[in-house]
Amino acid sequence: MESKLLQKLKYASQLTAQEKHIVDYILSNPEVVFDSTAHELAQQTYTSSSTIVRLCKKLGTKGYPDFQLKLALEYQQIPSALQTQDHVIAEQGNVLAAIDSVPYLYQQALDDTRRMLNAPVLLRIANWVKESVRIDVYGSDMNYYLAQQACAKWNELGISAIAHNSPNMHYLNTMNPNSLTLSFVISHTGENQSMIEAAKVLSNKQMKVIAITGNNHSTLSRHCDETLLAYGYNEQLRLSKMSSMVSVLYIFDMLYMGSISDTY
């Protein structure tokens, strides 16, 4: 179970740009707090001691020493084998270790996805889902199976939804621009050429298109109306594939939950 203070760090709001930078720095390596004074942490983050102390108070502690103590006490409660992803990766092939490491990976993916969510964008897309007559979800390889799962849930609600594992150019080119079709395009890197091509055609027809990707500045995002950020996929880390799948399903399940109230 993740510590309350780490949760506060992840979801803290109304922070200045400097405070956000400090938070990101601490989250990347929480143990740096235990080995640094406020002055040393300020030097490492190119901020000031007063900014460090102000942030600690915003997080509900009395100051930096209190923040250090509380974070240390809570951090000790996290199983040592789960404190960094490197340890989890080292446990690959150990089915007993997976009892703890799999839930940890899931939780990390969910927490990171939640942290990247833009609430106004999510609400806007949820309203588009309600207004649509049909939903198309595009995804290749494993993303196609995620698209199928998302569509199956919407179909159960009576919302017409179809998964596509590649862009059908005949279908795309003959679509009526006035049709209330909402399209989601999944690409973890945002650089999958077939997914980009689908987004381009849909965008040129003035259709609403949403990118689900780990890269907000990707080519795919530039051709979509909105972007929902998913947990980034790293080809060099096998376990990141599992985390990115959980992240995408979480995004679709939130939109699915938003569809239920008006349907039942």
PDB file of C-alpha atoms in Angstrom:
ATOM      1  CA  MET A   1       0.000   0.000   0.000  1.00  0.00           C
ATOM      2  CA  GLU A   2       1.479   3.372  -0.975  1.00  0.00           C
ATOM      3  CA  SER A   3       2.136   5.896   1.790  1.00  0.00           C
ATOM      4  CA  LYS A   4      -0.259   8.772   2.364  1.00  0.00           C
ATOM      5  CA  LEU A   5       2.532  11.304   1.962  1.00  0.00           C
ATOM      6  CA  LEU A   6       3.575   9.858  -1.402  1.00  0.00           C
ATOM      7  CA  GLN A   7      -0.071  10.015  -2.457  1.00  0.00           C
ATOM      8  CA  LYS A   8      -0.191  13.683  -1.435  1.00  0.00           C
ATOM      9  CA  LEU A   9       2.947  14.327  -3.457  1.00  0.00           C
ATOM     10  CA  LYS A  10       1.459  12.675  -6.534  1.00  0.00           C
ATOM     11  CA  TYR A  11      -1.895  14.431  -6.404  1.00  0.00           C
ATOM     12  CA  ALA A  12      -0.984  17.788  -4.864  1.00  0.00           C
ATOM     13  CA  SER A  13      -2.773  20.689  -6.521  1.00  0.00           C
ATOM     14  CA  GLN A  14      -2.279  24.458  -6.611  1.00  0.00           C
ATOM     15  CA  LEU A  15       1.502  24.163  -6.665  1.00  0.00           C
ATOM     16  CA  THR A  16       3.858  26.675  -8.223  1.00  0.00           C
ATOM     17  CA  ALA A  17       6.109  25.638 -11.107  1.00  0.00           C
ATOM     18  CA  GLN A  18       9.066  25.372  -8.702  1.00  0.00           C
ATOM     19  CA  GLU A  19       7.080  23.261  -6.247  1.00  0.00           C
ATOM     20  CA  LYS A  20       5.948  20.926  -9.042  1.00  0.00           C
ATOM     21  CA  HIS A  21       9.579  20.519 -10.089  1.00  0.00           C
ATOM     22  CA  ILE A  22      10.544  19.591  -6.519  1.00  0.00           C
ATOM     23  CA  VAL A  23       7.677  17.091  -6.304  1.00  0.00           C
ATOM     24  CA  ASP A  24       8.716  15.424  -9.570  1.00  0.00           C
ATOM     25  CA  TYR A  25      12.307  15.250  -8.342  1.00  0.00           C
ATOM     26  CA  ILE A  26      11.294  13.606  -5.059  1.00  0.00           C
ATOM     27  CA  LEU A  27       8.914  11.162  -6.735  1.00  0.00           C
ATOM     28  CA  SER A  28      11.669  10.004  -9.078  1.00  0.00           C
ATOM     29  CA  ASN A  29      13.762   9.048  -6.036  1.00  0.00           C
ATOM     30  CA  PRO A  30      12.076   9.441  -2.621  1.00  0.00           C
ATOM     31  CA  GLU A  31      15.232   8.330  -0.791  1.00  0.00           C
ATOM     32  CA  VAL A  32      16.955  11.587  -1.746  1.00  0.00           C
ATOM     33  CA  VAL A  33      14.901  13.241   1.016  1.00  0.00           C
ATOM     34  CA  PHE A  34      16.511  11.029   3.671  1.00  0.00           C
ATOM     35  CA  ASP A  35      20.051  11.949   2.631  1.00  0.00           C
ATOM     36  CA  SER A  36      19.627  15.685   2.042  1.00  0.00           C
ATOM     37  CA  THR A  37      19.051  18.774   4.141  1.00  0.00           C
ATOM     38  CA  ALA A  38      16.543  21.359   2.925  1.00  0.00           C
ATOM     39  CA  HIS A  39      19.475  23.425   1.644  1.00  0.00           C
ATOM     40  CA  GLU A  40      20.982  20.447  -0.213  1.00  0.00           C
ATOM     41  CA  LEU A  41      17.644  19.483  -1.756  1.00  0.00           C
ATOM     42  CA  ALA A  42      17.177  23.098  -2.827  1.00  0.00           C
ATOM     43  CA  GLN A  43      20.567  23.022  -4.567  1.00  0.00           C
ATOM     44  CA  GLN A  44      19.727  19.749  -6.327  1.00  0.00           C
ATOM     45  CA  THR A  45      16.404  21.134  -7.579  1.00  0.00           C
ATOM     46  CA  TYR A  46      17.725  24.649  -8.351  1.00  0.00           C
ATOM     47  CA  THR A  47      15.212  26.169  -5.939  1.00  0.00           C
ATOM     48  CA  SER A  48      15.496  27.667  -2.453  1.00  0.00           C
ATOM     49  CA  SER A  49      15.243  26.327   1.094  1.00  0.00           C
ATOM     50  CA  SER A  50      12.205  28.512   1.719  1.00  0.00           C
ATOM     51  CA  THR A  51      10.454  26.946  -1.287  1.00  0.00           C
ATOM     52  CA  ILE A  52      11.215  23.467   0.091  1.00  0.00           C
ATOM     53  CA  VAL A  53       9.788  24.384   3.502  1.00  0.00           C
ATOM     54  CA  ARG A  54       6.710  26.017   1.965  1.00  0.00           C
ATOM     55  CA  LEU A  55       6.022  22.869  -0.053  1.00  0.00           C
ATOM     56  CA  CYS A  56       6.372  20.684   3.050  1.00  0.00           C
ATOM     57  CA  LYS A  57       3.767  22.793   4.848  1.00  0.00           C
ATOM     58  CA  LYS A  58       1.413  22.621   1.863  1.00  0.00           C
ATOM     59  CA  LEU A  59       1.653  18.842   2.150  1.00  0.00           C
ATOM     60  CA  GLY A  60       0.456  18.967   5.754  1.00  0.00           C
ATOM     61  CA  THR A  61       3.755  18.670   7.622  1.00  0.00           C
ATOM     62  CA  LYS A  62       5.254  21.202  10.029  1.00  0.00           C
ATOM     63  CA  GLY A  63       8.414  21.715   8.013  1.00  0.00           C
ATOM     64  CA  TYR A  64      11.215  19.847   6.296  1.00  0.00           C
ATOM     65  CA  PRO A  65      12.402  17.768   9.308  1.00  0.00           C
ATOM     66  CA  ASP A  66       8.809  16.667   9.964  1.00  0.00           C
ATOM     67  CA  PHE A  67       8.384  15.878   6.254  1.00  0.00           C
ATOM     68  CA  GLN A  68      11.588  13.783   6.319  1.00  0.00           C
ATOM     69  CA  LEU A  69      10.460  11.851   9.387  1.00  0.00           C
ATOM     70  CA  LYS A  70       6.945  11.116   8.154  1.00  0.00           C
ATOM     71  CA  LEU A  71       8.118  10.102   4.702  1.00  0.00           C
ATOM     72  CA  ALA A  72      10.787   7.827   6.218  1.00  0.00           C
ATOM     73  CA  LEU A  73       8.290   6.133   8.548  1.00  0.00           C
ATOM     74  CA  GLU A  74       5.766   5.567   5.765  1.00  0.00           C
ATOM     75  CA  TYR A  75       8.395   4.532   3.218  1.00  0.00           C
ATOM     76  CA  GLN A  76       9.598   1.767   5.554  1.00  0.00           C
ATOM     77  CA  GLN A  77       6.130   0.186   5.344  1.00  0.00           C
ATOM     78  CA  ILE A  78       6.487  -0.386   1.590  1.00  0.00           C
ATOM     79  CA  PRO A  79       8.028  -3.833   0.947  1.00  0.00           C
ATOM     80  CA  SER A  80      11.681  -3.229   0.061  1.00  0.00           C
ATOM     81  CA  ALA A  81      11.381  -5.409  -3.043  1.00  0.00           C
ATOM     82  CA  LEU A  82       8.768  -3.026  -4.392  1.00  0.00           C
ATOM     83  CA  GLN A  83      10.358   0.346  -3.698  1.00  0.00           C
ATOM     84  CA  THR A  84      11.774   0.689  -7.206  1.00  0.00           C
ATOM     85  CA  GLN A  85      10.801  -0.760 -10.542  1.00  0.00           C
ATOM     86  CA  ASP A  86      14.359  -2.105 -10.905  1.00  0.00           C
ATOM     87  CA  HIS A  87      13.670  -4.558  -8.084  1.00  0.00           C
ATOM     88  CA  VAL A  88      10.442  -5.655  -9.734  1.00  0.00           C
ATOM     89  CA  ILE A  89      12.240  -6.251 -13.025  1.00  0.00           C
ATOM     90  CA  ALA A  90      14.864  -8.324 -11.210  1.00  0.00           C
ATOM     91  CA  GLU A  91      12.097 -10.620  -9.959  1.00  0.00           C
ATOM     92  CA  GLN A  92      10.946 -11.637 -13.442  1.00  0.00           C
ATOM     93  CA  GLY A  93      10.555 -15.404 -13.679  1.00  0.00           C
ATOM     94  CA  ASN A  94       9.725 -15.729  -9.969  1.00  0.00           C
ATOM     95  CA  VAL A  95       6.020 -16.593  -9.717  1.00  0.00           C
ATOM     96  CA  LEU A  96       5.937 -16.143  -5.936  1.00  0.00           C
ATOM     97  CA  ALA A  97       7.445 -12.669  -6.213  1.00  0.00           C
ATOM     98  CA  ALA A  98       4.703 -11.859  -8.736  1.00  0.00           C
ATOM     99  CA  ILE A  99       2.130 -12.122  -5.923  1.00  0.00           C
ATOM    100  CA  ASP A 100       3.375  -8.722  -4.742  1.00  0.00           C
ATOM    101  CA  SER A 101       5.011  -7.297  -7.853  1.00  0.00           C
ATOM    102  CA  VAL A 102       2.006  -7.564 -10.205  1.00  0.00           C
ATOM    103  CA  PRO A 103      -0.375  -5.547  -7.949  1.00  0.00           C
ATOM    104  CA  TYR A 104       2.456  -3.058  -7.453  1.00  0.00           C
ATOM    105  CA  LEU A 105       2.902  -2.607 -11.208  1.00  0.00           C
ATOM    106  CA  TYR A 106      -0.849  -2.227 -11.672  1.00  0.00           C
ATOM    107  CA  GLN A 107      -1.046   0.382  -8.925  1.00  0.00           C
ATOM    108  CA  GLN A 108       1.909   2.332 -10.311  1.00  0.00           C
ATOM    109  CA  ALA A 109       0.307   2.405 -13.760  1.00  0.00           C
ATOM    110  CA  LEU A 110      -3.036   3.543 -12.322  1.00  0.00           C
ATOM    111  CA  ASP A 111      -1.438   6.199 -10.117  1.00  0.00           C
ATOM    112  CA  ASP A 112       0.667   7.616 -12.953  1.00  0.00           C
ATOM    113  CA  THR A 113      -2.301   7.646 -15.337  1.00  0.00           C
ATOM    114  CA  ARG A 114      -4.484   9.364 -12.762  1.00  0.00           C
ATOM    115  CA  ARG A 115      -1.795  11.961 -12.147  1.00  0.00           C
ATOM    116  CA  MET A 116      -1.623  12.792 -15.863  1.00  0.00           C
ATOM    117  CA  LEU A 117      -5.395  13.142 -16.260  1.00  0.00           C
ATOM    118  CA  ASN A 118      -6.813  16.487 -17.303  1.00  0.00           C
ATOM    119  CA  ALA A 119     -10.284  16.587 -15.717  1.00  0.00           C
ATOM    120  CA  PRO A 120     -11.856  19.166 -18.106  1.00  0.00           C
ATOM    121  CA  VAL A 121     -10.619  17.170 -21.116  1.00  0.00           C
ATOM    122  CA  LEU A 122     -11.948  13.916 -19.652  1.00  0.00           C
ATOM    123  CA  LEU A 123     -15.354  15.510 -19.003  1.00  0.00           C
ATOM    124  CA  ARG A 124     -15.487  16.918 -22.515  1.00  0.00           C
ATOM    125  CA  ILE A 125     -14.727  13.522 -24.042  1.00  0.00           C
ATOM    126  CA  ALA A 126     -17.270  11.824 -21.757  1.00  0.00           C
ATOM    127  CA  ASN A 127     -19.909  14.206 -23.115  1.00  0.00           C
ATOM    128  CA  TRP A 128     -18.858  13.406 -26.681  1.00  0.00           C
ATOM    129  CA  VAL A 129     -19.344   9.721 -25.898  1.00  0.00           C
ATOM    130  CA  LYS A 130     -22.893  10.426 -24.713  1.00  0.00           C
ATOM    131  CA  GLU A 131     -23.669  12.486 -27.816  1.00  0.00           C
ATOM    132  CA  SER A 132     -22.238   9.986 -30.304  1.00  0.00           C
ATOM    133  CA  VAL A 133     -24.278   7.529 -32.343  1.00  0.00           C
ATOM    134  CA  ARG A 134     -21.281   5.292 -32.983  1.00  0.00           C
ATOM    135  CA  ILE A 135     -17.815   4.836 -31.490  1.00  0.00           C
ATOM    136  CA  ASP A 136     -14.806   3.573 -33.456  1.00  0.00           C
ATOM    137  CA  VAL A 137     -11.647   2.491 -31.641  1.00  0.00           C
ATOM    138  CA  TYR A 138      -8.441   1.978 -33.639  1.00  0.00           C
ATOM    139  CA  GLY A 139      -5.459   0.025 -32.360  1.00  0.00           C
ATOM    140  CA  SER A 140      -2.887  -2.382 -33.759  1.00  0.00           C
ATOM    141  CA  ASP A 141      -1.301  -5.456 -32.158  1.00  0.00           C
ATOM    142  CA  MET A 142      -2.105  -5.621 -28.436  1.00  0.00           C
ATOM    143  CA  ASN A 143      -3.923  -2.291 -28.644  1.00  0.00           C
ATOM    144  CA  TYR A 144      -6.503  -3.949 -30.882  1.00  0.00           C
ATOM    145  CA  TYR A 145      -7.449  -6.313 -28.051  1.00  0.00           C
ATOM    146  CA  LEU A 146      -7.790  -3.350 -25.698  1.00  0.00           C
ATOM    147  CA  ALA A 147     -10.019  -1.694 -28.307  1.00  0.00           C
ATOM    148  CA  GLN A 148     -12.157  -4.846 -28.464  1.00  0.00           C
ATOM    149  CA  GLN A 149     -12.609  -4.882 -24.691  1.00  0.00           C
ATOM    150  CA  ALA A 150     -13.626  -1.225 -24.637  1.00  0.00           C
ATOM    151  CA  CYS A 151     -16.118  -1.728 -27.462  1.00  0.00           C
ATOM    152  CA  ALA A 152     -17.610  -4.848 -25.865  1.00  0.00           C
ATOM    153  CA  LYS A 153     -18.487  -2.864 -22.734  1.00  0.00           C
ATOM    154  CA  TRP A 154     -20.106  -0.034 -24.684  1.00  0.00           C
ATOM    155  CA  ASN A 155     -22.037  -2.528 -26.813  1.00  0.00           C
ATOM    156  CA  GLU A 156     -23.489  -4.014 -23.612  1.00  0.00           C
ATOM    157  CA  LEU A 157     -24.966  -0.574 -22.904  1.00  0.00           C
ATOM    158  CA  GLY A 158     -26.515  -0.429 -26.351  1.00  0.00           C
ATOM    159  CA  ILE A 159     -23.897   2.009 -27.643  1.00  0.00           C
ATOM    160  CA  SER A 160     -22.654   0.953 -31.075  1.00  0.00           C
ATOM    161  CA  ALA A 161     -18.876   0.540 -30.843  1.00  0.00           C
ATOM    162  CA  ILE A 162     -16.499  -1.201 -33.244  1.00  0.00           C
ATOM    163  CA  ALA A 163     -12.794  -2.018 -32.872  1.00  0.00           C
ATOM    164  CA  HIS A 164     -10.457  -1.713 -35.872  1.00  0.00           C
ATOM    165  CA  ASN A 165      -6.990  -3.295 -36.017  1.00  0.00           C
ATOM    166  CA  SER A 166      -6.025  -1.206 -39.042  1.00  0.00           C
ATOM    167  CA  PRO A 167      -7.535   1.753 -40.884  1.00  0.00           C
ATOM    168  CA  ASN A 168     -10.040   0.674 -43.541  1.00  0.00           C
ATOM    169  CA  MET A 169      -9.445   3.439 -46.069  1.00  0.00           C
ATOM    170  CA  HIS A 170     -12.635   2.684 -48.002  1.00  0.00           C
ATOM    171  CA  TYR A 171     -14.664   3.018 -44.801  1.00  0.00           C
ATOM    172  CA  LEU A 172     -12.809   6.150 -43.711  1.00  0.00           C
ATOM    173  CA  ASN A 173     -13.090   7.871 -47.082  1.00  0.00           C
ATOM    174  CA  THR A 174     -16.815   7.159 -47.431  1.00  0.00           C
ATOM    175  CA  MET A 175     -17.776   8.286 -43.918  1.00  0.00           C
ATOM    176  CA  ASN A 176     -20.357  11.043 -43.736  1.00  0.00           C
ATOM    177  CA  PRO A 177     -18.675  14.049 -42.095  1.00  0.00           C
ATOM    178  CA  ASN A 178     -21.974  14.909 -40.424  1.00  0.00           C
ATOM    179  CA  SER A 179     -22.329  11.501 -38.759  1.00  0.00           C
ATOM    180  CA  LEU A 180     -22.079  11.496 -34.976  1.00  0.00           C
ATOM    181  CA  THR A 181     -19.145   9.086 -34.927  1.00  0.00           C
ATOM    182  CA  LEU A 182     -16.512   9.466 -32.225  1.00  0.00           C
ATOM    183  CA  SER A 183     -13.110   7.882 -32.869  1.00  0.00           C
ATOM    184  CA  PHE A 184     -10.375   6.827 -30.453  1.00  0.00           C
ATOM    185  CA  VAL A 185      -6.900   6.025 -31.790  1.00  0.00           C
ATOM    186  CA  ILE A 186      -4.472   4.101 -29.552  1.00  0.00           C
ATOM    187  CA  SER A 187      -0.711   4.278 -30.014  1.00  0.00           C
ATOM    188  CA  HIS A 188       1.645   4.207 -27.037  1.00  0.00           C
ATOM    189  CA  THR A 189       4.375   6.120 -28.848  1.00  0.00           C
ATOM    190  CA  GLY A 190       1.992   8.204 -30.938  1.00  0.00           C
ATOM    191  CA  GLU A 191       4.134   7.444 -33.983  1.00  0.00           C
ATOM    192  CA  ASN A 192       2.404   4.359 -35.431  1.00  0.00           C
ATOM    193  CA  GLN A 193       2.017   5.294 -39.101  1.00  0.00           C
ATOM    194  CA  SER A 194      -1.233   3.430 -39.759  1.00  0.00           C
ATOM    195  CA  MET A 195      -2.859   5.008 -36.690  1.00  0.00           C
ATOM    196  CA  ILE A 196      -1.601   8.447 -37.725  1.00  0.00           C
ATOM    197  CA  GLU A 197      -3.078   7.929 -41.196  1.00  0.00           C
ATOM    198  CA  ALA A 198      -6.466   7.033 -39.716  1.00  0.00           C
ATOM    199  CA  ALA A 199      -6.397  10.145 -37.515  1.00  0.00           C
ATOM    200  CA  LYS A 200      -5.448  12.344 -40.490  1.00  0.00           C
ATOM    201  CA  VAL A 201      -8.372  11.148 -42.625  1.00  0.00           C
ATOM    202  CA  LEU A 202     -10.850  11.525 -39.762  1.00  0.00           C
ATOM    203  CA  SER A 203      -9.520  14.961 -38.849  1.00  0.00           C
ATOM    204  CA  ASN A 204      -9.756  16.145 -42.456  1.00  0.00           C
ATOM    205  CA  LYS A 205     -13.421  15.145 -42.405  1.00  0.00           C
ATOM    206  CA  GLN A 206     -13.930  17.300 -39.304  1.00  0.00           C
ATOM    207  CA  MET A 207     -14.700  14.220 -37.198  1.00  0.00           C
ATOM    208  CA  LYS A 208     -13.924  14.206 -33.475  1.00  0.00           C
ATOM    209  CA  VAL A 209     -10.792  12.143 -32.830  1.00  0.00           C
ATOM    210  CA  ILE A 210      -9.148  11.336 -29.494  1.00  0.00           C
ATOM    211  CA  ALA A 211      -5.587  10.074 -29.159  1.00  0.00           C
ATOM    212  CA  ILE A 212      -4.709   7.659 -26.373  1.00  0.00           C
ATOM    213  CA  THR A 213      -0.948   7.768 -26.169  1.00  0.00           C
ATOM    214  CA  GLY A 214       2.001   8.118 -23.841  1.00  0.00           C
ATOM    215  CA  ASN A 215       3.334  11.121 -25.740  1.00  0.00           C
ATOM    216  CA  ASN A 216       1.412  14.390 -25.630  1.00  0.00           C
ATOM    217  CA  HIS A 217       3.672  15.917 -28.296  1.00  0.00           C
ATOM    218  CA  SER A 218       3.469  13.022 -30.746  1.00  0.00           C
ATOM    219  CA  THR A 219       2.477  13.175 -34.405  1.00  0.00           C
ATOM    220  CA  LEU A 220      -0.763  11.380 -33.524  1.00  0.00           C
ATOM    221  CA  SER A 221      -1.709  13.999 -30.924  1.00  0.00           C
ATOM    222  CA  ARG A 222      -1.238  16.782 -33.466  1.00  0.00           C
ATOM    223  CA  HIS A 223      -3.916  15.227 -35.688  1.00  0.00           C
ATOM    224  CA  CYS A 224      -6.457  14.688 -32.886  1.00  0.00           C
ATOM    225  CA  ASP A 225      -8.913  16.987 -31.130  1.00  0.00           C
ATOM    226  CA  GLU A 226      -7.898  15.799 -27.664  1.00  0.00           C
ATOM    227  CA  THR A 227      -5.300  13.545 -26.083  1.00  0.00           C
ATOM    228  CA  LEU A 228      -5.644  11.252 -23.084  1.00  0.00           C
ATOM    229  CA  LEU A 229      -2.237  10.331 -21.706  1.00  0.00           C
ATOM    230  CA  ALA A 230      -1.578   6.686 -20.900  1.00  0.00           C
ATOM    231  CA  TYR A 231       1.332   5.163 -19.004  1.00  0.00           C
ATOM    232  CA  GLY A 232       4.395   5.316 -21.252  1.00  0.00           C
ATOM    233  CA  TYR A 233       5.535   2.121 -22.943  1.00  0.00           C
ATOM    234  CA  ASN A 234       9.256   1.332 -22.986  1.00  0.00           C
ATOM    235  CA  GLU A 235      10.223  -1.363 -25.503  1.00  0.00           C
ATOM    236  CA  GLN A 236      13.306  -2.237 -23.454  1.00  0.00           C
ATOM    237  CA  LEU A 237      11.228  -3.136 -20.398  1.00  0.00           C
ATOM    238  CA  ARG A 238       8.928  -6.111 -20.881  1.00  0.00           C
ATOM    239  CA  LEU A 239       6.845  -5.307 -17.829  1.00  0.00           C
ATOM    240  CA  SER A 240       5.991  -1.854 -19.160  1.00  0.00           C
ATOM    241  CA  LYS A 241       3.749  -3.532 -21.736  1.00  0.00           C
ATOM    242  CA  MET A 242       1.618  -4.897 -18.903  1.00  0.00           C
ATOM    243  CA  SER A 243       1.506  -1.500 -17.194  1.00  0.00           C
ATOM    244  CA  SER A 244       0.558   0.347 -20.376  1.00  0.00           C
ATOM    245  CA  MET A 245      -2.308  -2.096 -21.001  1.00  0.00           C
ATOM    246  CA  VAL A 246      -3.675  -1.472 -17.501  1.00  0.00           C
ATOM    247  CA  SER A 247      -3.404   2.267 -18.099  1.00  0.00           C
ATOM    248  CA  VAL A 248      -5.384   2.188 -21.364  1.00  0.00           C
ATOM    249  CA  LEU A 249      -8.089  -0.031 -19.846  1.00  0.00           C
ATOM    250  CA  TYR A 250      -8.372   2.394 -16.918  1.00  0.00           C
ATOM    251  CA  ILE A 251      -8.971   5.283 -19.320  1.00  0.00           C
ATOM    252  CA  PHE A 252     -11.663   3.415 -21.243  1.00  0.00           C
ATOM    253  CA  ASP A 253     -13.309   2.161 -18.044  1.00  0.00           C
ATOM    254  CA  MET A 254     -13.628   5.730 -16.746  1.00  0.00           C
ATOM    255  CA  LEU A 255     -15.397   6.717 -19.969  1.00  0.00           C
ATOM    256  CA  TYR A 256     -17.520   3.558 -19.757  1.00  0.00           C
ATOM    257  CA  MET A 257     -18.568   4.454 -16.199  1.00  0.00           C
ATOM    258  CA  GLY A 258     -19.501   7.910 -17.437  1.00  0.00           C
ATOM    259  CA  SER A 259     -21.775   6.295 -20.030  1.00  0.00           C
ATOM    260  CA  ILE A 260     -23.738   4.154 -17.577  1.00  0.00           C
ATOM    261  CA  SER A 261     -25.718   6.787 -15.670  1.00  0.00           C
ATOM    262  CA  ASP A 262     -27.694   8.009 -18.671  1.00  0.00           C
ATOM    263  CA  THR A 263     -28.194   4.508 -20.029  1.00  0.00           C
ATOM    264  CA  TYR A 264     -29.538   2.699 -16.953  1.00  0.00           C
TER     265      TYR A 264
END
